[in-house]
Amino acid sequence: MFEARLINSVTFKKVLDAIKDLLNEASFDCSEAGIQLQAMDNSHVSLVSLALRSDGFDKYRCDRNLTMGMNLASMSKIFRCSSNDDTVTIKAQDDADTVTFMFESKKQEKISDYEMKLMNLDQEHLGIPDTDFSCVIRMPAGEFARIVRDLSQFGESIVISCTKEGVKFSTSGDIGSANVKLAQTSSFEKEEEAVIIEMQEPVTLTFACQYLNSFTKATPLANQVQLSMSDNVPLVVEYQIPDLGHLRYYLAPKIEE
Amino acid sequence: GQVQGRLDGFFQVL
């Protein structure tokens, strides 16, 4: 028996919005520790890694490890039937071929349930090595989304260049070029407004706008985003989901032909 | 020019 209850359905809606650009379907691996999802997009350029800790749920029970393959568009349809502040309970029997989502309104006057067929997805599990990154940048998630959106108008790629002075986002295209420089904040009123750079060595890498834009769909989940970079390894873009877990995206850099 | 890299090879298949 698997049962996971989350007080506000909106959190799950935000998670779905953040991954459905990149993935059509995905396996949700459920264990006592929580729910994990790890999948590459079809072109194997990016990887989504989601972890929701069991202690972040209002109620969580997982008697046996369970992998549920789900179509994310179908899941989104179901979650669109819930109100943001509905409590959601995800339920499945051991070895079941369906999963049930139950939504309860705050006053309990409306209870709805939706049963969805599970899919048999043959997804491979990947071991992600621990990397000591040359540069780790923390910045407001909204600012990162804004920069990616702004620069995407001008080119297909964004060069991210990190030094101890700050981080620079650059692009160029048919109409010209654009640069946005962010300095490390020396003082800030709120922690979520800070730009913090931990640099061992300067790094400059180029990434496709299309994927960076997809990653910023996670912006509603977190105030801050963390970018981790080293030469010749994938960029990690991480959003911490408060009290619940994290959503990480990995993106292969563009390389010289 | 630059081409898009792939993730294959960065991660080990378990």
Short mmCIF file of N, CA and C in Angstrom, two decimals, chain A residues 1-162:
data_model
loop_
_atom_site.label_atom_id
_atom_site.label_comp_id
_atom_site.label_asym_id
_atom_site.label_seq_id
_atom_site.Cartn_x
_atom_site.Cartn_y
_atom_site.Cartn_z
N MET A 1 0.84 -1.20 0.00
CA MET A 1 0.00 0.00 0.00
C MET A 1 0.87 1.25 0.00
N PHE A 2 0.54 2.15 -0.91
CA PHE A 2 1.24 3.45 -0.94
C PHE A 2 0.22 4.55 -0.74
N GLU A 3 0.55 5.49 0.14
CA GLU A 3 -0.34 6.62 0.36
C GLU A 3 0.49 7.84 0.74
N ALA A 4 0.31 8.93 0.02
CA ALA A 4 1.04 10.16 0.32
C ALA A 4 0.07 11.32 0.27
N ARG A 5 0.07 12.10 1.35
CA ARG A 5 -0.93 13.17 1.47
C ARG A 5 -0.20 14.51 1.62
N LEU A 6 -0.60 15.44 0.78
CA LEU A 6 0.03 16.76 0.78
C LEU A 6 -1.07 17.79 1.03
N ILE A 7 -0.80 18.72 1.95
CA ILE A 7 -1.84 19.67 2.37
C ILE A 7 -2.33 20.54 1.21
N ASN A 8 -1.41 21.03 0.40
CA ASN A 8 -1.84 21.89 -0.70
C ASN A 8 -1.48 21.30 -2.05
N SER A 9 -2.49 21.03 -2.83
CA SER A 9 -2.30 20.45 -4.16
C SER A 9 -1.42 21.33 -5.05
N VAL A 10 -1.37 22.64 -4.73
CA VAL A 10 -0.62 23.57 -5.58
C VAL A 10 0.86 23.22 -5.69
N THR A 11 1.42 22.65 -4.63
CA THR A 11 2.85 22.30 -4.68
C THR A 11 3.09 21.27 -5.78
N PHE A 12 2.21 20.27 -5.84
CA PHE A 12 2.37 19.24 -6.87
C PHE A 12 2.11 19.81 -8.26
N LYS A 13 1.15 20.74 -8.34
CA LYS A 13 0.89 21.40 -9.63
C LYS A 13 2.15 22.10 -10.12
N LYS A 14 2.82 22.79 -9.20
CA LYS A 14 4.04 23.52 -9.57
C LYS A 14 5.14 22.56 -10.02
N VAL A 15 5.25 21.44 -9.34
CA VAL A 15 6.26 20.44 -9.73
C VAL A 15 5.96 19.93 -11.14
N LEU A 16 4.69 19.62 -11.40
CA LEU A 16 4.33 19.13 -12.74
C LEU A 16 4.62 20.17 -13.81
N ASP A 17 4.27 21.42 -13.51
CA ASP A 17 4.53 22.50 -14.48
C ASP A 17 6.03 22.62 -14.76
N ALA A 18 6.83 22.30 -13.75
CA ALA A 18 8.27 22.46 -13.88
C ALA A 18 8.95 21.33 -14.66
N ILE A 19 8.25 20.21 -14.84
CA ILE A 19 8.92 19.09 -15.52
C ILE A 19 8.23 18.68 -16.83
N LYS A 20 7.00 19.13 -17.05
CA LYS A 20 6.28 18.59 -18.21
C LYS A 20 6.73 19.16 -19.56
N ASP A 21 7.50 20.24 -19.52
CA ASP A 21 8.13 20.74 -20.75
C ASP A 21 9.16 19.75 -21.28
N LEU A 22 9.86 19.14 -20.35
CA LEU A 22 11.02 18.30 -20.72
C LEU A 22 10.66 16.83 -20.85
N LEU A 23 9.65 16.39 -20.12
CA LEU A 23 9.34 14.96 -20.07
C LEU A 23 7.88 14.73 -20.43
N ASN A 24 7.61 13.73 -21.27
CA ASN A 24 6.23 13.36 -21.56
C ASN A 24 5.69 12.40 -20.51
N GLU A 25 6.57 11.50 -20.09
CA GLU A 25 6.19 10.56 -19.04
C GLU A 25 7.39 10.31 -18.15
N ALA A 26 7.13 9.81 -16.95
CA ALA A 26 8.24 9.58 -16.03
C ALA A 26 7.84 8.56 -14.98
N SER A 27 8.85 7.88 -14.44
CA SER A 27 8.62 6.93 -13.36
C SER A 27 8.81 7.61 -12.02
N PHE A 28 7.82 7.49 -11.17
CA PHE A 28 7.92 8.00 -9.80
C PHE A 28 8.30 6.79 -8.93
N ASP A 29 9.49 6.84 -8.37
CA ASP A 29 9.97 5.74 -7.51
C ASP A 29 9.62 6.08 -6.07
N CYS A 30 8.79 5.23 -5.48
CA CYS A 30 8.34 5.51 -4.12
C CYS A 30 8.97 4.51 -3.16
N SER A 31 9.52 5.02 -2.08
CA SER A 31 10.10 4.17 -1.04
C SER A 31 9.79 4.83 0.29
N GLU A 32 10.26 4.21 1.38
CA GLU A 32 10.04 4.79 2.71
C GLU A 32 10.64 6.19 2.80
N ALA A 33 11.72 6.42 2.05
CA ALA A 33 12.41 7.71 2.13
C ALA A 33 11.62 8.83 1.45
N GLY A 34 10.80 8.45 0.46
CA GLY A 34 10.04 9.47 -0.24
C GLY A 34 9.83 9.12 -1.70
N ILE A 35 9.57 10.14 -2.50
CA ILE A 35 9.30 9.94 -3.92
C ILE A 35 10.46 10.53 -4.71
N GLN A 36 10.97 9.74 -5.66
CA GLN A 36 12.06 10.22 -6.50
C GLN A 36 11.71 10.03 -7.96
N LEU A 37 12.19 10.93 -8.76
CA LEU A 37 12.00 10.83 -10.21
C LEU A 37 13.30 11.26 -10.85
N GLN A 38 13.73 10.50 -11.81
CA GLN A 38 14.96 10.85 -12.52
C GLN A 38 14.78 10.46 -13.98
N ALA A 39 14.87 11.42 -14.86
CA ALA A 39 14.67 11.09 -16.27
C ALA A 39 15.34 12.11 -17.18
N MET A 40 15.86 11.61 -18.29
CA MET A 40 16.43 12.49 -19.30
C MET A 40 15.34 12.86 -20.30
N ASP A 41 15.48 14.00 -20.93
CA ASP A 41 14.57 14.34 -22.02
C ASP A 41 14.91 13.44 -23.21
N ASN A 42 14.03 13.46 -24.21
CA ASN A 42 14.19 12.54 -25.35
C ASN A 42 15.53 12.67 -26.05
N SER A 43 16.07 13.88 -26.10
CA SER A 43 17.32 14.09 -26.84
C SER A 43 18.57 13.84 -25.98
N HIS A 44 18.38 13.48 -24.70
CA HIS A 44 19.50 13.20 -23.79
C HIS A 44 20.43 14.40 -23.60
N VAL A 45 19.84 15.59 -23.63
CA VAL A 45 20.62 16.81 -23.40
C VAL A 45 20.45 17.27 -21.95
N SER A 46 19.26 17.02 -21.39
CA SER A 46 19.01 17.44 -20.01
C SER A 46 18.45 16.28 -19.20
N LEU A 47 18.60 16.41 -17.89
CA LEU A 47 18.07 15.40 -16.98
C LEU A 47 17.34 16.11 -15.84
N VAL A 48 16.21 15.54 -15.48
CA VAL A 48 15.41 16.07 -14.37
C VAL A 48 15.57 15.11 -13.19
N SER A 49 15.86 15.67 -12.02
CA SER A 49 15.97 14.83 -10.83
C SER A 49 15.17 15.48 -9.71
N LEU A 50 14.10 14.78 -9.33
CA LEU A 50 13.17 15.31 -8.32
C LEU A 50 13.24 14.41 -7.09
N ALA A 51 13.31 15.00 -5.92
CA ALA A 51 13.26 14.24 -4.67
C ALA A 51 12.29 14.92 -3.72
N LEU A 52 11.29 14.16 -3.29
CA LEU A 52 10.33 14.66 -2.29
C LEU A 52 10.44 13.75 -1.07
N ARG A 53 10.88 14.32 0.04
CA ARG A 53 11.13 13.51 1.25
C ARG A 53 9.81 13.11 1.91
N SER A 54 9.79 11.89 2.43
CA SER A 54 8.55 11.42 3.05
C SER A 54 8.14 12.31 4.23
N ASP A 55 9.13 12.86 4.97
CA ASP A 55 8.77 13.68 6.13
C ASP A 55 8.19 15.05 5.74
N GLY A 56 8.24 15.37 4.45
CA GLY A 56 7.65 16.63 3.99
C GLY A 56 6.16 16.50 3.71
N PHE A 57 5.68 15.23 3.70
CA PHE A 57 4.26 15.00 3.45
C PHE A 57 3.50 15.06 4.77
N ASP A 58 2.22 15.37 4.67
CA ASP A 58 1.37 15.42 5.85
C ASP A 58 1.16 13.99 6.38
N LYS A 59 1.03 13.07 5.43
CA LYS A 59 0.93 11.65 5.80
C LYS A 59 1.66 10.88 4.71
N TYR A 60 2.42 9.88 5.09
CA TYR A 60 3.16 9.13 4.08
C TYR A 60 3.29 7.68 4.53
N ARG A 61 2.91 6.79 3.64
CA ARG A 61 3.03 5.36 3.95
C ARG A 61 3.48 4.64 2.67
N CYS A 62 4.52 3.86 2.78
CA CYS A 62 4.97 3.08 1.62
C CYS A 62 5.46 1.73 2.13
N ASP A 63 4.59 0.72 2.04
CA ASP A 63 4.91 -0.60 2.60
C ASP A 63 5.96 -1.33 1.77
N ARG A 64 5.87 -1.15 0.47
CA ARG A 64 6.83 -1.81 -0.45
C ARG A 64 7.27 -0.80 -1.48
N ASN A 65 8.55 -0.88 -1.88
CA ASN A 65 9.02 0.03 -2.93
C ASN A 65 8.15 -0.15 -4.18
N LEU A 66 7.86 0.96 -4.81
CA LEU A 66 6.88 0.96 -5.89
C LEU A 66 7.36 1.93 -6.96
N THR A 67 7.28 1.51 -8.21
CA THR A 67 7.60 2.43 -9.31
C THR A 67 6.34 2.68 -10.11
N MET A 68 5.95 3.93 -10.19
CA MET A 68 4.73 4.26 -10.92
C MET A 68 5.08 5.08 -12.16
N GLY A 69 4.86 4.48 -13.33
CA GLY A 69 5.09 5.20 -14.58
C GLY A 69 3.86 6.02 -14.91
N MET A 70 4.06 7.31 -15.06
CA MET A 70 2.90 8.17 -15.29
C MET A 70 3.10 9.07 -16.50
N ASN A 71 2.00 9.28 -17.21
CA ASN A 71 1.99 10.25 -18.29
C ASN A 71 1.77 11.63 -17.66
N LEU A 72 2.70 12.54 -17.88
CA LEU A 72 2.66 13.81 -17.16
C LEU A 72 1.56 14.74 -17.65
N ALA A 73 1.20 14.62 -18.94
CA ALA A 73 0.09 15.45 -19.46
C ALA A 73 -1.22 14.99 -18.82
N SER A 74 -1.38 13.67 -18.67
CA SER A 74 -2.60 13.15 -18.02
C SER A 74 -2.65 13.58 -16.57
N MET A 75 -1.49 13.51 -15.92
CA MET A 75 -1.41 13.92 -14.51
C MET A 75 -1.77 15.40 -14.35
N SER A 76 -1.30 16.21 -15.29
CA SER A 76 -1.60 17.64 -15.25
C SER A 76 -3.10 17.89 -15.40
N LYS A 77 -3.72 17.11 -16.31
CA LYS A 77 -5.17 17.24 -16.50
C LYS A 77 -5.89 16.98 -15.17
N ILE A 78 -5.44 15.96 -14.47
CA ILE A 78 -6.08 15.61 -13.20
C ILE A 78 -5.87 16.70 -12.17
N PHE A 79 -4.63 17.21 -12.08
CA PHE A 79 -4.35 18.24 -11.06
C PHE A 79 -5.06 19.56 -11.38
N ARG A 80 -5.34 19.79 -12.67
CA ARG A 80 -6.09 21.00 -13.02
C ARG A 80 -7.52 20.94 -12.47
N CYS A 81 -7.98 19.74 -12.14
CA CYS A 81 -9.33 19.58 -11.57
C CYS A 81 -9.35 19.89 -10.07
N SER A 82 -8.19 20.19 -9.49
CA SER A 82 -8.15 20.49 -8.06
C SER A 82 -7.95 21.98 -7.84
N SER A 83 -8.39 22.44 -6.69
CA SER A 83 -8.10 23.82 -6.29
C SER A 83 -6.74 23.84 -5.62
N ASN A 84 -6.09 24.99 -5.68
CA ASN A 84 -4.73 25.08 -5.15
C ASN A 84 -4.62 24.67 -3.69
N ASP A 85 -5.66 25.00 -2.90
CA ASP A 85 -5.56 24.69 -1.47
C ASP A 85 -6.25 23.38 -1.10
N ASP A 86 -6.64 22.59 -2.09
CA ASP A 86 -7.16 21.25 -1.80
C ASP A 86 -6.05 20.38 -1.22
N THR A 87 -6.42 19.51 -0.32
CA THR A 87 -5.48 18.49 0.12
C THR A 87 -5.50 17.37 -0.91
N VAL A 88 -4.31 16.90 -1.30
CA VAL A 88 -4.26 15.80 -2.27
C VAL A 88 -3.69 14.55 -1.61
N THR A 89 -4.32 13.42 -1.89
CA THR A 89 -3.80 12.14 -1.43
C THR A 89 -3.57 11.26 -2.65
N ILE A 90 -2.34 10.76 -2.76
CA ILE A 90 -1.99 9.86 -3.87
C ILE A 90 -1.96 8.44 -3.30
N LYS A 91 -2.71 7.55 -3.92
CA LYS A 91 -2.85 6.20 -3.37
C LYS A 91 -2.64 5.15 -4.44
N ALA A 92 -1.97 4.07 -4.08
CA ALA A 92 -1.86 2.91 -4.99
C ALA A 92 -1.70 1.65 -4.16
N GLN A 93 -2.29 0.59 -4.65
CA GLN A 93 -2.07 -0.72 -4.01
C GLN A 93 -0.74 -1.27 -4.50
N ASP A 94 -0.16 -2.21 -3.75
CA ASP A 94 1.06 -2.88 -4.23
C ASP A 94 0.72 -3.59 -5.54
N ASP A 95 1.64 -3.53 -6.48
CA ASP A 95 1.45 -4.17 -7.79
C ASP A 95 0.22 -3.70 -8.56
N ALA A 96 -0.24 -2.50 -8.24
CA ALA A 96 -1.43 -2.00 -8.93
C ALA A 96 -1.07 -1.49 -10.31
N ASP A 97 -2.07 -1.45 -11.21
CA ASP A 97 -1.80 -0.83 -12.51
C ASP A 97 -2.52 0.51 -12.64
N THR A 98 -3.03 1.00 -11.51
CA THR A 98 -3.62 2.34 -11.50
C THR A 98 -3.17 3.08 -10.23
N VAL A 99 -3.30 4.40 -10.30
CA VAL A 99 -3.03 5.24 -9.13
C VAL A 99 -4.26 6.14 -8.96
N THR A 100 -4.58 6.46 -7.71
CA THR A 100 -5.73 7.32 -7.45
C THR A 100 -5.28 8.62 -6.80
N PHE A 101 -5.81 9.72 -7.32
CA PHE A 101 -5.57 11.03 -6.71
C PHE A 101 -6.89 11.48 -6.10
N MET A 102 -6.85 11.76 -4.82
CA MET A 102 -8.06 12.22 -4.15
C MET A 102 -7.85 13.66 -3.69
N PHE A 103 -8.79 14.52 -4.04
CA PHE A 103 -8.70 15.93 -3.64
C PHE A 103 -9.82 16.25 -2.66
N GLU A 104 -9.44 16.88 -1.55
CA GLU A 104 -10.43 17.28 -0.55
C GLU A 104 -10.35 18.78 -0.35
N SER A 105 -11.50 19.45 -0.44
CA SER A 105 -11.50 20.90 -0.21
C SER A 105 -11.25 21.16 1.28
N LYS A 106 -10.82 22.38 1.57
CA LYS A 106 -10.42 22.70 2.95
C LYS A 106 -11.55 22.44 3.96
N LYS A 107 -12.78 22.74 3.54
CA LYS A 107 -13.90 22.56 4.47
C LYS A 107 -14.50 21.16 4.37
N GLN A 108 -13.88 20.32 3.55
CA GLN A 108 -14.32 18.92 3.41
C GLN A 108 -15.68 18.77 2.74
N GLU A 109 -16.19 19.86 2.13
CA GLU A 109 -17.52 19.73 1.55
C GLU A 109 -17.46 19.12 0.15
N LYS A 110 -16.26 19.05 -0.42
CA LYS A 110 -16.12 18.47 -1.75
C LYS A 110 -14.95 17.49 -1.77
N ILE A 111 -15.24 16.29 -2.14
CA ILE A 111 -14.18 15.28 -2.25
C ILE A 111 -14.27 14.66 -3.64
N SER A 112 -13.18 14.68 -4.38
CA SER A 112 -13.20 14.06 -5.71
C SER A 112 -12.04 13.10 -5.83
N ASP A 113 -12.24 12.06 -6.61
CA ASP A 113 -11.09 11.19 -6.86
C ASP A 113 -10.97 10.85 -8.33
N TYR A 114 -9.75 10.72 -8.77
CA TYR A 114 -9.42 10.46 -10.16
C TYR A 114 -8.47 9.27 -10.20
N GLU A 115 -8.86 8.27 -10.97
CA GLU A 115 -8.00 7.10 -11.10
C GLU A 115 -7.30 7.19 -12.45
N MET A 116 -6.01 6.95 -12.44
CA MET A 116 -5.24 7.04 -13.69
C MET A 116 -4.49 5.73 -13.93
N LYS A 117 -4.50 5.32 -15.20
CA LYS A 117 -3.76 4.09 -15.55
C LYS A 117 -2.26 4.36 -15.47
N LEU A 118 -1.53 3.41 -14.91
CA LEU A 118 -0.07 3.54 -14.86
C LEU A 118 0.53 2.99 -16.15
N MET A 119 1.75 3.40 -16.43
CA MET A 119 2.45 2.96 -17.65
C MET A 119 3.65 2.14 -17.24
N ASN A 120 4.00 1.21 -18.11
CA ASN A 120 5.21 0.43 -17.88
C ASN A 120 6.36 1.10 -18.61
N LEU A 121 7.12 1.90 -17.91
CA LEU A 121 8.21 2.62 -18.56
C LEU A 121 9.52 1.91 -18.28
N ASP A 122 10.28 1.75 -19.32
CA ASP A 122 11.55 1.07 -19.16
C ASP A 122 12.65 2.11 -18.97
N GLN A 123 12.63 2.79 -17.81
CA GLN A 123 13.61 3.86 -17.61
C GLN A 123 14.82 3.35 -16.86
N GLU A 124 15.99 3.72 -17.38
CA GLU A 124 17.21 3.29 -16.69
C GLU A 124 17.53 4.27 -15.56
N HIS A 125 18.10 3.73 -14.50
CA HIS A 125 18.52 4.58 -13.39
C HIS A 125 19.97 4.97 -13.58
N LEU A 126 20.25 6.22 -13.34
CA LEU A 126 21.60 6.71 -13.57
C LEU A 126 22.24 7.09 -12.24
N GLY A 127 23.53 6.80 -12.14
CA GLY A 127 24.29 7.24 -10.98
C GLY A 127 24.89 8.59 -11.29
N ILE A 128 24.54 9.59 -10.50
CA ILE A 128 25.06 10.93 -10.73
C ILE A 128 26.25 11.14 -9.80
N PRO A 129 27.44 11.30 -10.37
CA PRO A 129 28.62 11.41 -9.49
C PRO A 129 28.62 12.72 -8.71
N ASP A 130 29.16 12.67 -7.48
CA ASP A 130 29.35 13.91 -6.71
C ASP A 130 30.48 14.69 -7.35
N THR A 131 30.25 15.94 -7.59
CA THR A 131 31.25 16.77 -8.25
C THR A 131 31.59 17.95 -7.35
N ASP A 132 32.88 18.27 -7.24
CA ASP A 132 33.26 19.53 -6.61
C ASP A 132 33.24 20.59 -7.70
N PHE A 133 32.28 21.46 -7.65
CA PHE A 133 32.13 22.41 -8.73
C PHE A 133 33.09 23.59 -8.58
N SER A 134 33.56 24.10 -9.71
CA SER A 134 34.45 25.26 -9.70
C SER A 134 33.70 26.52 -9.27
N CYS A 135 32.44 26.61 -9.66
CA CYS A 135 31.64 27.80 -9.32
C CYS A 135 30.24 27.37 -8.88
N VAL A 136 29.79 27.93 -7.79
CA VAL A 136 28.42 27.75 -7.33
C VAL A 136 27.81 29.14 -7.13
N ILE A 137 26.73 29.39 -7.85
CA ILE A 137 26.09 30.71 -7.83
C ILE A 137 24.71 30.55 -7.23
N ARG A 138 24.41 31.33 -6.22
CA ARG A 138 23.02 31.37 -5.71
C ARG A 138 22.46 32.75 -6.01
N MET A 139 21.27 32.77 -6.55
CA MET A 139 20.66 34.05 -6.92
C MET A 139 19.13 33.92 -6.86
N PRO A 140 18.43 35.07 -6.85
CA PRO A 140 16.97 34.97 -6.83
C PRO A 140 16.45 34.22 -8.07
N ALA A 141 15.56 33.28 -7.84
CA ALA A 141 15.04 32.45 -8.94
C ALA A 141 14.34 33.32 -9.99
N GLY A 142 13.64 34.34 -9.52
CA GLY A 142 12.94 35.23 -10.45
C GLY A 142 13.90 36.01 -11.33
N GLU A 143 15.04 36.41 -10.77
CA GLU A 143 16.05 37.14 -11.54
C GLU A 143 16.66 36.23 -12.62
N PHE A 144 16.93 35.00 -12.27
CA PHE A 144 17.47 34.05 -13.25
C PHE A 144 16.47 33.85 -14.40
N ALA A 145 15.20 33.67 -14.05
CA ALA A 145 14.17 33.48 -15.08
C ALA A 145 14.09 34.69 -16.00
N ARG A 146 14.19 35.87 -15.40
CA ARG A 146 14.11 37.12 -16.15
C ARG A 146 15.28 37.23 -17.14
N ILE A 147 16.47 36.93 -16.66
CA ILE A 147 17.66 37.05 -17.51
C ILE A 147 17.58 36.06 -18.68
N VAL A 148 17.19 34.83 -18.38
CA VAL A 148 17.10 33.81 -19.44
C VAL A 148 16.04 34.22 -20.47
N ARG A 149 14.92 34.71 -19.97
CA ARG A 149 13.84 35.14 -20.88
C ARG A 149 14.31 36.32 -21.74
N ASP A 150 14.93 37.29 -21.10
CA ASP A 150 15.38 38.49 -21.83
C ASP A 150 16.41 38.13 -22.91
N LEU A 151 17.41 37.34 -22.52
CA LEU A 151 18.49 37.04 -23.48
C LEU A 151 18.03 36.10 -24.59
N SER A 152 17.04 35.27 -24.29
CA SER A 152 16.55 34.31 -25.30
C SER A 152 15.97 35.01 -26.52
N GLN A 153 15.63 36.29 -26.35
CA GLN A 153 15.10 37.04 -27.51
C GLN A 153 16.16 37.27 -28.56
N PHE A 154 17.43 37.22 -28.16
CA PHE A 154 18.50 37.65 -29.05
C PHE A 154 19.32 36.50 -29.65
N GLY A 155 19.38 35.39 -28.94
CA GLY A 155 20.21 34.29 -29.45
C GLY A 155 19.68 32.95 -29.00
N GLU A 156 20.27 31.90 -29.53
CA GLU A 156 19.84 30.55 -29.17
C GLU A 156 20.61 30.00 -27.98
N SER A 157 21.75 30.64 -27.67
CA SER A 157 22.60 30.15 -26.58
C SER A 157 22.90 31.28 -25.60
N ILE A 158 23.16 30.89 -24.37
CA ILE A 158 23.61 31.86 -23.38
C ILE A 158 24.96 31.38 -22.85
N VAL A 159 25.92 32.31 -22.84
CA VAL A 159 27.23 32.01 -22.25
C VAL A 159 27.16 32.47 -20.79
N ILE A 160 27.44 31.56 -19.88
CA ILE A 160 27.49 31.93 -18.46
C ILE A 160 28.95 31.93 -18.05
N SER A 161 29.38 33.07 -17.57
CA SER A 161 30.79 33.25 -17.23
C SER A 161 30.89 33.70 -15.79
N CYS A 162 31.55 32.90 -14.98
CA CYS A 162 31.59 33.20 -13.55
C CYS A 162 33.03 33.47 -13.11
#
